[in-house]
Amino acid sequence: MDVPPGLTLRTEVRSADCATVARLVRATQMFSAEEVDIAVELVSERLAKGDSSGYRFLILEDAAGWAGYSCYGLIPCTTISYDLYWIVVDPTRQRQGLGRLLVALAEEAASALGGRAMYIDTSGQDRYRPTRQFYENCGYELAACLPDFYALGDAKCIFRRRLGGDMRPHQALPIS
């Protein structure tokens, strides 16, 4: 997938990126202070451990700074399943297709690494309804919803999309 003119795609994080991630995640006003800390921690893990951290980054930027970023990685103990851990677009640049682009770039990168499915977790709270709709618009299906996961009344919604040629919905197998 091509990056629009004027934007560049960077795949390696730098130490200064910890502060940028904190600022960007905070600016969305969607995440708690603890979640901001986790987003920064993933950058720190990548800086300290490189590929062995399991976290990979895609950063869209231009002369004005970061337009957005995503963080994805192979889910531990799997061989073909990837998590899209974070996708954040600068609030001043939302509604320009950058979120959809970051999702597509992460899917493309995971597929090139042998990934056959991408998973995304999000909250079931009403304020996350636009987020869930965004994932559905990107071709994800709601694979599971775990009630009272994050807190009482706050479900964990897990979205899934097959990568590669076969995009048919997953058919659950009976548990024996």
Tab-separated table of C-alpha atoms in Angstrom:
chain	number	residue	atom	x	y	z
A	1	MET	CA	0.000	0.000	0.000
A	2	ASP	CA	1.345	3.408	-0.934
A	3	VAL	CA	1.828	6.244	1.519
A	4	PRO	CA	0.264	9.544	0.366
A	5	PRO	CA	2.613	12.251	-0.949
A	6	GLY	CA	4.081	14.389	1.805
A	7	LEU	CA	4.026	11.587	4.377
A	8	THR	CA	6.791	9.140	5.115
A	9	LEU	CA	6.561	5.742	6.747
A	10	ARG	CA	9.063	4.843	9.435
A	11	THR	CA	9.290	1.380	10.988
A	12	GLU	CA	11.933	1.886	13.670
A	13	VAL	CA	11.364	3.787	16.903
A	14	ARG	CA	13.811	6.232	18.479
A	15	SER	CA	14.237	7.189	22.132
A	16	ALA	CA	12.504	10.543	21.539
A	17	ASP	CA	9.445	8.635	20.338
A	18	CYS	CA	8.443	7.738	23.905
A	19	ALA	CA	7.427	11.351	24.531
A	20	THR	CA	5.734	11.617	21.140
A	21	VAL	CA	3.657	8.489	21.765
A	22	ALA	CA	2.601	9.788	25.200
A	23	ARG	CA	1.583	13.149	23.743
A	24	LEU	CA	-0.300	11.635	20.813
A	25	VAL	CA	-2.158	8.998	22.859
A	26	ARG	CA	-3.115	11.637	25.451
A	27	ALA	CA	-4.309	14.021	22.715
A	28	THR	CA	-7.004	11.569	21.587
A	29	GLN	CA	-8.668	11.865	25.017
A	30	MET	CA	-9.709	8.214	24.700
A	31	PHE	CA	-7.213	6.554	27.014
A	32	SER	CA	-6.499	6.494	30.734
A	33	ALA	CA	-3.145	7.505	32.220
A	34	GLU	CA	-2.380	3.807	32.720
A	35	GLU	CA	-3.057	3.116	29.029
A	36	VAL	CA	-0.778	5.998	28.024
A	37	ASP	CA	1.955	4.424	30.161
A	38	ILE	CA	1.420	1.071	28.436
A	39	ALA	CA	1.702	2.663	24.985
A	40	VAL	CA	5.022	4.237	26.005
A	41	GLU	CA	6.181	0.970	27.571
A	42	LEU	CA	5.817	-0.808	24.209
A	43	VAL	CA	8.122	1.752	22.593
A	44	SER	CA	10.629	1.253	25.429
A	45	GLU	CA	10.432	-2.522	25.017
A	46	ARG	CA	11.113	-2.216	21.296
A	47	LEU	CA	14.074	0.095	21.942
A	48	ALA	CA	15.537	-2.262	24.548
A	49	LYS	CA	14.931	-5.604	22.851
A	50	GLY	CA	14.465	-4.908	19.138
A	51	ASP	CA	12.624	-7.624	17.218
A	52	SER	CA	12.633	-9.941	20.236
A	53	SER	CA	10.258	-7.522	21.992
A	54	GLY	CA	7.493	-8.736	19.686
A	55	TYR	CA	6.391	-5.155	19.006
A	56	ARG	CA	6.598	-3.603	15.558
A	57	PHE	CA	5.773	-0.006	14.728
A	58	LEU	CA	4.522	1.877	11.700
A	59	ILE	CA	4.848	5.642	12.007
A	60	LEU	CA	3.372	8.114	9.522
A	61	GLU	CA	5.071	11.491	9.713
A	62	ASP	CA	5.804	14.657	7.792
A	63	ALA	CA	7.525	17.974	8.426
A	64	ALA	CA	4.825	18.878	10.976
A	65	GLY	CA	5.427	15.707	13.012
A	66	TRP	CA	3.612	12.452	13.532
A	67	ALA	CA	0.297	11.984	11.735
A	68	GLY	CA	-0.261	8.663	13.479
A	69	TYR	CA	1.179	5.291	14.321
A	70	SER	CA	0.321	1.670	14.842
A	71	CYS	CA	1.930	-1.036	16.925
A	72	TYR	CA	1.392	-4.677	16.028
A	73	GLY	CA	3.042	-8.000	16.678
A	74	LEU	CA	2.825	-11.757	16.566
A	75	ILE	CA	0.664	-12.955	19.438
A	76	PRO	CA	2.828	-14.983	21.860
A	77	CYS	CA	2.450	-18.769	21.508
A	78	THR	CA	0.982	-18.461	17.998
A	79	THR	CA	2.571	-18.845	14.586
A	80	ILE	CA	0.109	-17.002	12.312
A	81	SER	CA	-1.956	-14.640	14.502
A	82	TYR	CA	-1.087	-10.971	14.947
A	83	ASP	CA	-2.433	-8.350	17.325
A	84	LEU	CA	-2.929	-4.737	16.336
A	85	TYR	CA	-2.062	-3.389	19.782
A	86	TRP	CA	-2.345	0.330	19.059
A	87	ILE	CA	-3.562	2.548	16.290
A	88	VAL	CA	-3.522	6.265	17.016
A	89	VAL	CA	-4.059	9.176	14.647
A	90	ASP	CA	-3.364	12.763	15.657
A	91	PRO	CA	-6.809	14.277	16.395
A	92	THR	CA	-6.078	17.192	14.034
A	93	ARG	CA	-5.527	14.686	11.201
A	94	GLN	CA	-8.421	12.317	11.771
A	95	ARG	CA	-11.037	11.699	9.074
A	96	GLN	CA	-8.386	11.773	6.326
A	97	GLY	CA	-8.066	8.010	5.831
A	98	LEU	CA	-4.878	7.723	7.891
A	99	GLY	CA	-6.368	5.252	10.368
A	100	ARG	CA	-7.525	2.994	7.563
A	101	LEU	CA	-4.081	3.334	5.956
A	102	LEU	CA	-2.315	2.351	9.204
A	103	VAL	CA	-4.561	-0.702	9.564
A	104	ALA	CA	-3.901	-1.748	5.963
A	105	LEU	CA	-0.139	-1.233	6.335
A	106	ALA	CA	-0.080	-3.329	9.529
A	107	GLU	CA	-2.069	-6.076	7.811
A	108	GLU	CA	0.281	-6.002	4.819
A	109	ALA	CA	3.363	-6.160	7.061
A	110	ALA	CA	1.942	-8.993	9.193
A	111	SER	CA	0.961	-10.929	6.089
A	112	ALA	CA	4.503	-10.554	4.693
A	113	LEU	CA	5.769	-12.083	7.961
A	114	GLY	CA	3.473	-15.105	7.559
A	115	GLY	CA	0.482	-13.732	9.429
A	116	ARG	CA	-2.892	-15.143	8.460
A	117	ALA	CA	-5.115	-13.313	10.934
A	118	MET	CA	-5.122	-9.922	12.658
A	119	TYR	CA	-6.885	-9.345	15.984
A	120	ILE	CA	-7.870	-6.067	17.615
A	121	ASP	CA	-9.231	-5.650	21.152
A	122	THR	CA	-11.289	-2.692	22.283
A	123	SER	CA	-13.760	-1.673	24.933
A	124	GLY	CA	-17.481	-2.355	24.768
A	125	GLN	CA	-18.303	1.045	26.291
A	126	ASP	CA	-20.624	3.304	24.302
A	127	ARG	CA	-17.903	5.888	23.780
A	128	TYR	CA	-15.969	3.231	21.827
A	129	ARG	CA	-18.866	2.622	19.419
A	130	PRO	CA	-17.175	4.731	16.667
A	131	THR	CA	-13.975	2.720	17.187
A	132	ARG	CA	-15.828	-0.580	16.806
A	133	GLN	CA	-17.611	0.751	13.718
A	134	PHE	CA	-14.240	1.802	12.276
A	135	TYR	CA	-12.890	-1.744	12.659
A	136	GLU	CA	-15.991	-3.186	11.007
A	137	ASN	CA	-15.603	-0.681	8.156
A	138	CYS	CA	-12.026	-1.939	7.750
A	139	GLY	CA	-13.348	-5.473	7.205
A	140	TYR	CA	-13.080	-6.864	10.726
A	141	GLU	CA	-15.698	-9.108	12.253
A	142	LEU	CA	-16.598	-9.199	15.924
A	143	ALA	CA	-15.152	-12.561	16.961
A	144	ALA	CA	-15.936	-12.397	20.684
A	145	CYS	CA	-17.212	-10.097	23.357
A	146	LEU	CA	-16.203	-10.852	26.940
A	147	PRO	CA	-18.584	-9.198	29.418
A	148	ASP	CA	-17.234	-7.332	32.452
A	149	PHE	CA	-13.649	-7.807	31.282
A	150	TYR	CA	-12.060	-4.397	31.906
A	151	ALA	CA	-14.516	-3.470	34.656
A	152	LEU	CA	-18.109	-4.154	35.586
A	153	GLY	CA	-20.143	-3.162	32.550
A	154	ASP	CA	-17.070	-2.837	30.301
A	155	ALA	CA	-16.700	-5.723	27.885
A	156	LYS	CA	-13.639	-6.635	25.869
A	157	CYS	CA	-14.594	-6.789	22.189
A	158	ILE	CA	-12.245	-8.825	20.024
A	159	PHE	CA	-12.262	-8.189	16.295
A	160	ARG	CA	-10.690	-10.479	13.722
A	161	ARG	CA	-9.802	-10.360	10.066
A	162	ARG	CA	-8.233	-13.045	7.944
A	163	LEU	CA	-5.154	-11.916	6.068
A	164	GLY	CA	-4.256	-13.041	2.584
A	165	GLY	CA	-6.627	-14.254	-0.117
A	166	ASP	CA	-9.287	-15.981	1.973
A	167	MET	CA	-11.355	-13.264	3.643
A	168	ARG	CA	-14.406	-15.419	4.417
A	169	PRO	CA	-15.662	-15.202	7.993
A	170	HIS	CA	-14.183	-17.768	10.330
A	171	GLN	CA	-16.398	-20.749	11.089
A	172	ALA	CA	-16.098	-21.857	14.684
A	173	LEU	CA	-15.308	-25.531	15.227
A	174	PRO	CA	-17.080	-27.443	17.940
A	175	ILE	CA	-15.044	-27.982	21.091
A	176	SER	CA	-14.596	-31.647	21.906
